[in-house]
Coordinates of C-alpha atoms and ligand atoms in Angstrom, one line a residue:
X1 CA 24.5 -7.6 12.7
X2 CA 24.1 -8.6 9.1
X3 CA 27.2 -8.2 6.8
X4 CA 27.2 -8.2 2.9
X5 CA 30.5 -10.5 3.1
X6 CA 29.5 -13.8 4.8
X7 CA 27.1 -16.4 3.4
X8 CA 24.0 -16.3 4.8
X9 CA 19.8 -17.0 4.5
X10 CA 18.4 -13.2 2.8
X11 CA 15.4 -13.7 4.3
X12 CA 15.9 -13.6 7.8
X13 CA 19.6 -11.3 6.1
X14 CA 17.9 -8.2 8.4
X15 CA 14.3 -8.2 10.0
X16 CA 10.7 -8.2 8.9
X17 CA 8.7 -5.5 9.4
X18 CA 6.3 -4.9 12.9
X19 CA 4.1 -3.0 15.2
X20 CA 7.5 -1.0 15.6
X21 CA 8.0 0.5 12.2
X22 CA 4.8 2.6 12.4
X23 CA 5.5 6.3 13.0
X24 CA 5.1 9.3 11.6
X25 CA 7.8 12.5 10.8
X26 CA 7.5 15.1 8.8
X27 CA 9.4 15.7 5.7
X28 CA 11.7 15.5 4.5
X29 CA 12.4 13.1 8.5
X30 CA 15.6 12.0 10.1
X31 CA 17.2 8.8 9.7
X32 CA 18.9 9.2 13.7
X33 CA 15.2 9.4 14.7
X34 CA 13.8 6.4 13.2
X35 CA 13.4 3.3 15.3
X36 CA 15.0 0.9 14.1
X37 CA 17.4 3.1 12.6
X38 CA 17.9 1.6 9.1
X39 CA 21.1 -0.2 8.5
X40 CA 23.1 2.1 6.1
X41 CA 26.4 0.0 6.6
X42 CA 28.2 2.1 9.5
X43 CA 29.3 -0.9 10.8
X44 CA 29.5 -3.1 8.1
X45 CA 30.7 -1.9 4.6
X46 CA 33.9 -2.7 3.8
X47 CA 36.1 -1.3 1.1
X48 CA 38.1 -2.7 -2.0
X49 CA 39.8 0.4 -3.2
X50 CA 37.1 0.1 -6.7
X51 CA 36.6 3.8 -6.3
X52 CA 40.0 5.1 -5.5
X53 CA 40.6 8.6 -6.2
X54 CA 37.3 9.5 -7.9
X55 CA 35.4 12.2 -7.5
X56 CA 31.9 11.8 -6.5
X57 CA 28.4 13.2 -6.3
X58 CA 26.0 12.2 -4.2
X59 CA 22.5 13.7 -3.6
X60 CA 20.5 12.7 -0.5
X61 CA 23.3 11.3 1.1
X62 CA 22.1 12.5 4.4
X63 CA 19.9 9.6 5.3
X64 CA 18.5 6.0 3.5
X65 CA 20.0 5.0 0.1
X66 CA 22.0 8.3 -0.3
X67 CA 24.0 7.7 3.0
X68 CA 24.7 3.9 2.5
X69 CA 26.2 4.9 -1.0
X70 CA 28.0 7.6 -0.1
X71 CA 29.6 5.9 2.9
X72 CA 30.3 3.1 0.6
X73 CA 31.2 5.8 -1.7
X74 CA 34.3 7.2 1.0
X75 CA 35.1 2.9 1.9
X76 CA 35.8 2.7 -1.7
X77 CA 38.4 6.0 -2.1
X78 CA 36.3 8.5 -3.4
X79 CA 35.9 11.8 -2.1
X80 CA 31.8 12.8 -2.0
X81 CA 30.8 15.8 -2.6
X82 CA 26.9 15.4 -0.7
X83 CA 24.0 17.4 -1.4
X84 CA 21.2 17.4 1.3
X85 CA 18.2 19.8 2.4
X86 CA 19.1 22.3 5.2
X87 CA 17.1 20.4 7.7
X88 CA 19.2 17.2 7.4
X89 CA 22.1 18.4 8.8
X90 CA 22.4 16.4 11.7
X91 CA 21.7 13.5 9.3
X92 CA 24.2 15.0 7.1
X93 CA 27.4 15.7 9.9
X94 CA 27.3 11.5 10.9
X95 CA 27.5 11.1 7.2
X96 CA 30.7 13.8 7.0
X97 CA 32.4 12.2 9.4
X98 CA 32.0 8.7 8.7
X99 CA 33.7 9.9 4.9
X100 CA 36.5 11.9 6.7
X101 CA 36.8 8.6 9.1
X102 CA 37.1 6.4 6.2
X103 CA 40.1 9.0 5.4
X104 CA 38.0 10.7 2.3
X105 CA 37.2 14.5 2.0
X106 CA 33.2 15.5 2.5
X107 CA 32.2 18.2 1.0
X108 CA 28.5 19.1 2.6
X109 CA 26.4 21.3 0.6
X110 CA 22.9 21.9 1.6
X111 CA 20.5 23.7 -0.7
X112 CA 17.3 22.6 -2.4
X113 CA 17.4 20.9 -6.3
X114 CA 14.2 21.9 -7.4
X115 CA 16.2 25.0 -8.0
X116 CA 18.0 24.7 -11.8
X117 CA 20.7 27.4 -10.4
X118 CA 21.4 25.9 -7.0
X119 CA 21.7 22.6 -8.7
X120 CA 24.6 24.3 -11.2
X121 CA 26.2 25.4 -8.0
X122 CA 26.3 21.9 -6.2
X123 CA 28.1 20.9 -10.3
X124 CA 30.2 23.6 -10.1
X125 CA 31.3 23.5 -5.8
X126 CA 32.1 19.6 -6.8
X127 CA 34.1 21.4 -9.8
X128 CA 36.0 23.3 -7.2
X129 CA 36.5 22.0 -4.3
X130 CA 37.4 18.6 -5.5
X131 CA 38.6 19.2 -8.7
X132 CA 36.2 16.9 -10.8
X133 CA 33.5 14.6 -11.3
X134 CA 33.8 11.1 -12.1
X135 CA 30.3 9.8 -10.5
X136 CA 27.2 12.0 -10.4
X137 CA 24.8 9.4 -8.2
X138 CA 21.1 11.2 -8.4
X139 CA 19.8 9.6 -5.0
X140 CA 17.3 12.3 -3.7
X141 CA 13.8 11.6 -4.4
X142 CA 10.0 12.8 -3.0
X143 CA 7.5 10.9 -2.2
X144 CA 3.8 11.9 -0.6
X145 CA 1.4 9.6 -0.9
X146 CA -2.0 10.8 -1.7
X147 CA -5.0 8.3 -2.1
X148 CA -7.2 10.8 -4.4
X149 CA -6.1 12.4 -8.1
X150 CA -9.0 15.4 -6.8
X151 CA -6.3 16.0 -3.7
X152 CA -3.7 15.7 -5.7
X153 CA -2.5 19.5 -5.6
X154 CA -0.6 21.1 -8.5
X155 CA 2.3 22.0 -5.9
X156 CA 2.9 18.6 -5.1
X157 CA 2.6 17.2 -8.5
X158 CA 5.4 20.1 -9.4
X159 CA 7.7 19.5 -6.9
X160 CA 7.4 16.1 -6.9
X161 CA 8.6 16.2 -10.7
X162 CA 10.9 19.0 -10.0
X163 CA 12.9 17.1 -7.4
X164 CA 12.7 13.9 -9.2
X165 CA 13.1 14.8 -12.8
X166 CA 13.7 18.2 -13.2
X167 CA 17.0 18.1 -11.0
X168 CA 18.0 15.1 -12.6
X169 CA 18.2 16.4 -15.7
X170 CA 19.4 19.6 -14.8
X171 CA 22.3 18.1 -12.5
X172 CA 23.6 15.4 -15.2
X173 CA 23.2 18.6 -18.2
X174 CA 26.4 21.0 -15.8
X175 CA 28.1 17.4 -15.0
X176 CA 28.2 16.3 -18.3
X177 CA 30.4 19.2 -18.9
X178 CA 33.3 18.0 -16.8
X179 CA 32.9 14.6 -17.0
X180 CA 36.0 12.3 -18.4
X181 CA 36.1 9.0 -20.4
X182 CA 35.0 6.9 -17.7
X183 CA 32.8 8.6 -15.9
X184 CA 29.4 7.4 -15.1
X185 CA 26.1 8.5 -14.0
X186 CA 23.8 6.4 -12.0
X187 CA 20.3 7.1 -11.4
X188 CA 17.2 5.7 -8.7
X189 CA 14.3 4.5 -10.2
X190 CA 11.9 2.0 -8.2
X191 CA 9.9 -0.9 -7.8
X192 CA 6.5 1.8 -8.7
X193 CA 8.0 2.2 -12.2
X194 CA 6.4 -1.2 -13.4
X195 CA 3.7 -1.7 -10.4
X196 CA 3.0 1.9 -9.6
X197 CA 1.0 1.8 -6.4
X198 CA -2.6 3.6 -6.7
X199 CA -1.2 6.0 -3.8
X200 CA 1.4 7.1 -5.7
X201 CA 0.2 9.0 -8.5
X202 CA 2.7 11.2 -9.3
X203 CA 6.1 9.6 -7.5
X204 CA 5.8 6.3 -9.7
X205 CA 5.5 8.4 -13.1
X206 CA 8.6 10.2 -12.1
X207 CA 10.5 7.0 -11.3
X208 CA 9.3 5.6 -14.9
X209 CA 10.5 8.6 -16.7
X210 CA 13.7 8.5 -14.5
X211 CA 14.4 4.8 -16.6
X212 CA 13.2 6.1 -20.0
X213 CA 15.4 9.6 -19.5
X214 CA 18.6 7.1 -18.3
X215 CA 18.0 5.1 -21.8
X216 CA 17.8 8.0 -23.9
X217 CA 21.0 9.8 -22.0
X218 CA 23.4 6.5 -22.3
X219 CA 23.1 6.2 -25.9
X220 CA 23.8 10.0 -26.3
X221 CA 26.9 9.7 -23.9
X222 CA 28.0 6.4 -24.8
X223 CA 30.7 7.2 -27.5
X224 CA 32.3 10.5 -25.3
X225 CA 33.0 7.3 -23.3
X226 CA 30.0 8.1 -20.5
X227 CA 27.8 5.8 -18.9
X228 CA 24.5 6.2 -17.4
X229 CA 22.5 3.0 -15.4
X230 CA 19.8 3.2 -13.2
X231 CA 18.9 1.2 -9.7
X232 CA 15.7 0.3 -9.3
X233 CA 15.1 -0.2 -5.5
X234 CA 12.3 -1.8 -4.0
X235 CA 10.7 -1.4 -0.1
X236 CA 13.8 -0.2 1.6
X237 CA 13.9 1.1 5.2
X238 CA 14.4 5.2 5.3
X239 CA 12.7 8.1 6.2
X240 CA 11.0 8.8 2.9
X241 CA 8.8 5.9 3.6
X242 CA 7.8 7.2 7.6
X243 CA 7.4 10.7 6.6
X244 CA 4.5 10.9 4.2
X245 CA 6.0 8.5 1.7
X246 CA 3.6 5.8 3.6
X247 CA 0.4 5.1 5.6
X248 CA 1.4 5.3 8.9
X249 CA -0.3 1.7 9.4
X250 CA 0.7 0.3 6.4
X251 CA 4.7 0.2 7.6
X252 CA 3.9 -2.5 9.6
X253 CA 3.6 -4.7 7.0
X254 CA 6.0 -2.4 4.9
X255 CA 7.6 -4.6 2.5
X256 CA 6.2 -8.2 3.6
X257 CA 4.7 -8.7 0.0
X258 CA 8.4 -9.3 -2.0
X259 CA 9.4 -12.8 -2.6
X260 CA 12.3 -11.7 0.5
X261 CA 9.3 -11.2 2.6
X262 CA 11.3 -8.1 4.7
X263 CA 12.0 -4.6 3.4
X264 CA 15.5 -4.0 2.4
X265 CA 18.1 -2.0 4.1
X266 CA 20.1 0.8 2.6
X267 CA 23.7 -1.1 3.5
X268 CA 21.6 -3.3 0.2
X269 CA 20.9 -1.3 -2.0
X270 CA 25.1 0.3 -2.0
X271 CA 27.0 -2.1 -3.5
X272 CA 24.7 -1.3 -7.2
X273 CA 25.5 1.6 -7.2
X274 CA 29.2 1.1 -6.6
X275 CA 29.4 -1.7 -9.2
X276 CA 28.1 0.7 -11.6
X277 CA 30.3 3.0 -10.8
X278 CA 33.4 1.4 -11.0
X279 CA 34.9 0.1 -14.6
X280 CA 33.8 -3.8 -13.2
X281 CA 30.8 -2.6 -15.2
X282 CA 32.5 -1.2 -17.9
X283 CA 30.2 -3.0 -20.5
X284 CA 27.0 -2.1 -18.7
X285 CA 25.3 1.7 -20.4
X286 CA 21.2 2.0 -20.0
X287 CA 20.4 -0.5 -17.5
X288 CA 18.4 -0.8 -14.5
X289 CA 19.6 -3.1 -11.5
X290 CA 16.7 -4.1 -10.2
X291 CA 16.8 -4.3 -6.3
X292 CA 13.8 -5.2 -4.6
X293 CA 13.7 -8.2 -2.8
X294 CA 13.1 -10.9 -5.6
X295 CA 10.0 -8.7 -7.2
X296 CA 9.3 -9.6 -10.8
X297 CA 10.3 -7.0 -13.5
X298 CA 9.9 -6.1 -17.0
Ligands
NAD301 P1 15.8 9.0 1.8 O1 14.9 10.4 2.5 O2 16.7 8.5 3.3 O3 16.5 10.0 0.9 C1 15.9 11.2 -0.2 C2 16.9 12.4 0.6 O4 16.2 13.0 -1.2 C3 16.4 13.2 1.6 O5 17.2 12.9 2.5 C4 16.4 14.2 0.8 O6 17.7 14.4 1.3 C5 16.5 14.6 -0.3 N1 15.9 14.8 -0.7 C6 14.7 15.8 -1.1 N2 14.0 16.4 -1.5 C7 15.3 17.0 -1.8 C8 15.5 18.9 -2.3 N3 14.1 19.3 -3.2 N4 16.6 18.7 -2.7 C9 17.5 18.4 -1.9 N5 18.0 16.7 -1.6 C10 16.2 16.3 -1.7 O7 15.3 8.0 1.6 P2 15.4 7.0 0.1 O8 14.2 6.0 0.3 O9 16.7 6.6 0.5 O10 15.0 7.9 -0.7 C11 16.2 7.2 -1.2 C12 15.8 7.1 -3.1 O11 15.5 6.2 -3.1 C13 14.7 8.5 -3.5 O12 15.0 8.8 -4.9 C14 13.2 7.5 -4.2 O13 13.6 7.7 -4.8 C15 14.2 6.0 -4.0 N6 13.5 4.9 -3.9 C16 13.3 4.4 -2.5 C17 12.5 3.3 -2.6 C18 12.2 3.1 -0.3 O14 11.7 2.2 -0.5 N7 13.0 3.7 0.6 C19 12.1 2.6 -3.3 C20 12.6 2.7 -4.0 C21 13.1 3.8 -4.2
MG302 MG1 17.2 12.6 4.2

């Protein structure tokens, strides 16, 4: 099992993709049904009290990158509100259990972030149950590949933007009313913001919007002592990819074109979200931290 604390070769720290990576699920997909099951740090992430007593919201917290972030935040000492879709209850309950085992509070709030009222309700629930919000980690996202613009429906275009961009706006707007100096917002872009795939027209466009949104908002709230940053993952092994994010036949080579030559695992993303949430990154705002296997970015 890969461990983030011992020196090792990052090219072999996790497995390459191969034929066993070819699989298909319906959107949004379940992590527990994947082969191999992604590593979200369940048995490896060790906290060192870097987020002691913080109150955090993590969207997409049931699986993939959000799951790794929720586990890491709890082990660093934060209480966590988890946002996810009702269909993902089975994955979410595993995360609730891991957070409770870390001795922290987990509040599970299933619902649809495409709905502005739900976004406001999620923030209100965090304030009521945890007593405030110090960290908003926006990790939820929608990615469905479509090969030809002629087949990209207005419905999908709208849902991708609602999930990836509008929800960010609604959640940030509502959360900022409650955030004190020292609070942080961490958003999730992608390598797709700089190297858009032809089959991810709508998705890639939202990911560059997220970078720009974050750089603008970071300046707006800096004088309030609130920082806004972004993590931009490369190819990471998660349900998003097997539930319509990529054509099934492409999964056997997933991540193989990165300089490190393999897909990333959610566990490798979490430390970036911890760093950007903690005062260790106190002089960093409006920045995008690329965690993408070594692909050059602007
Ligand atoms: P994932 O499927 O595990 O997580 C995405 C989550 O988004 C889902 O678990 C779901 O809970 C949530 N979600 C989607 N639509 C929602 C809605 N309408 N309401 C509420 N929640 C909703 O996959 P992941 O790869 O961990 O994705 C997390 C983030 O990472 C996304 O923003 C994605 O764009 C980004 N990302 C992923 C990769 C990758 O290769 N996996 C690369 C770059 C960026
Ligand atoms: Mg999920």
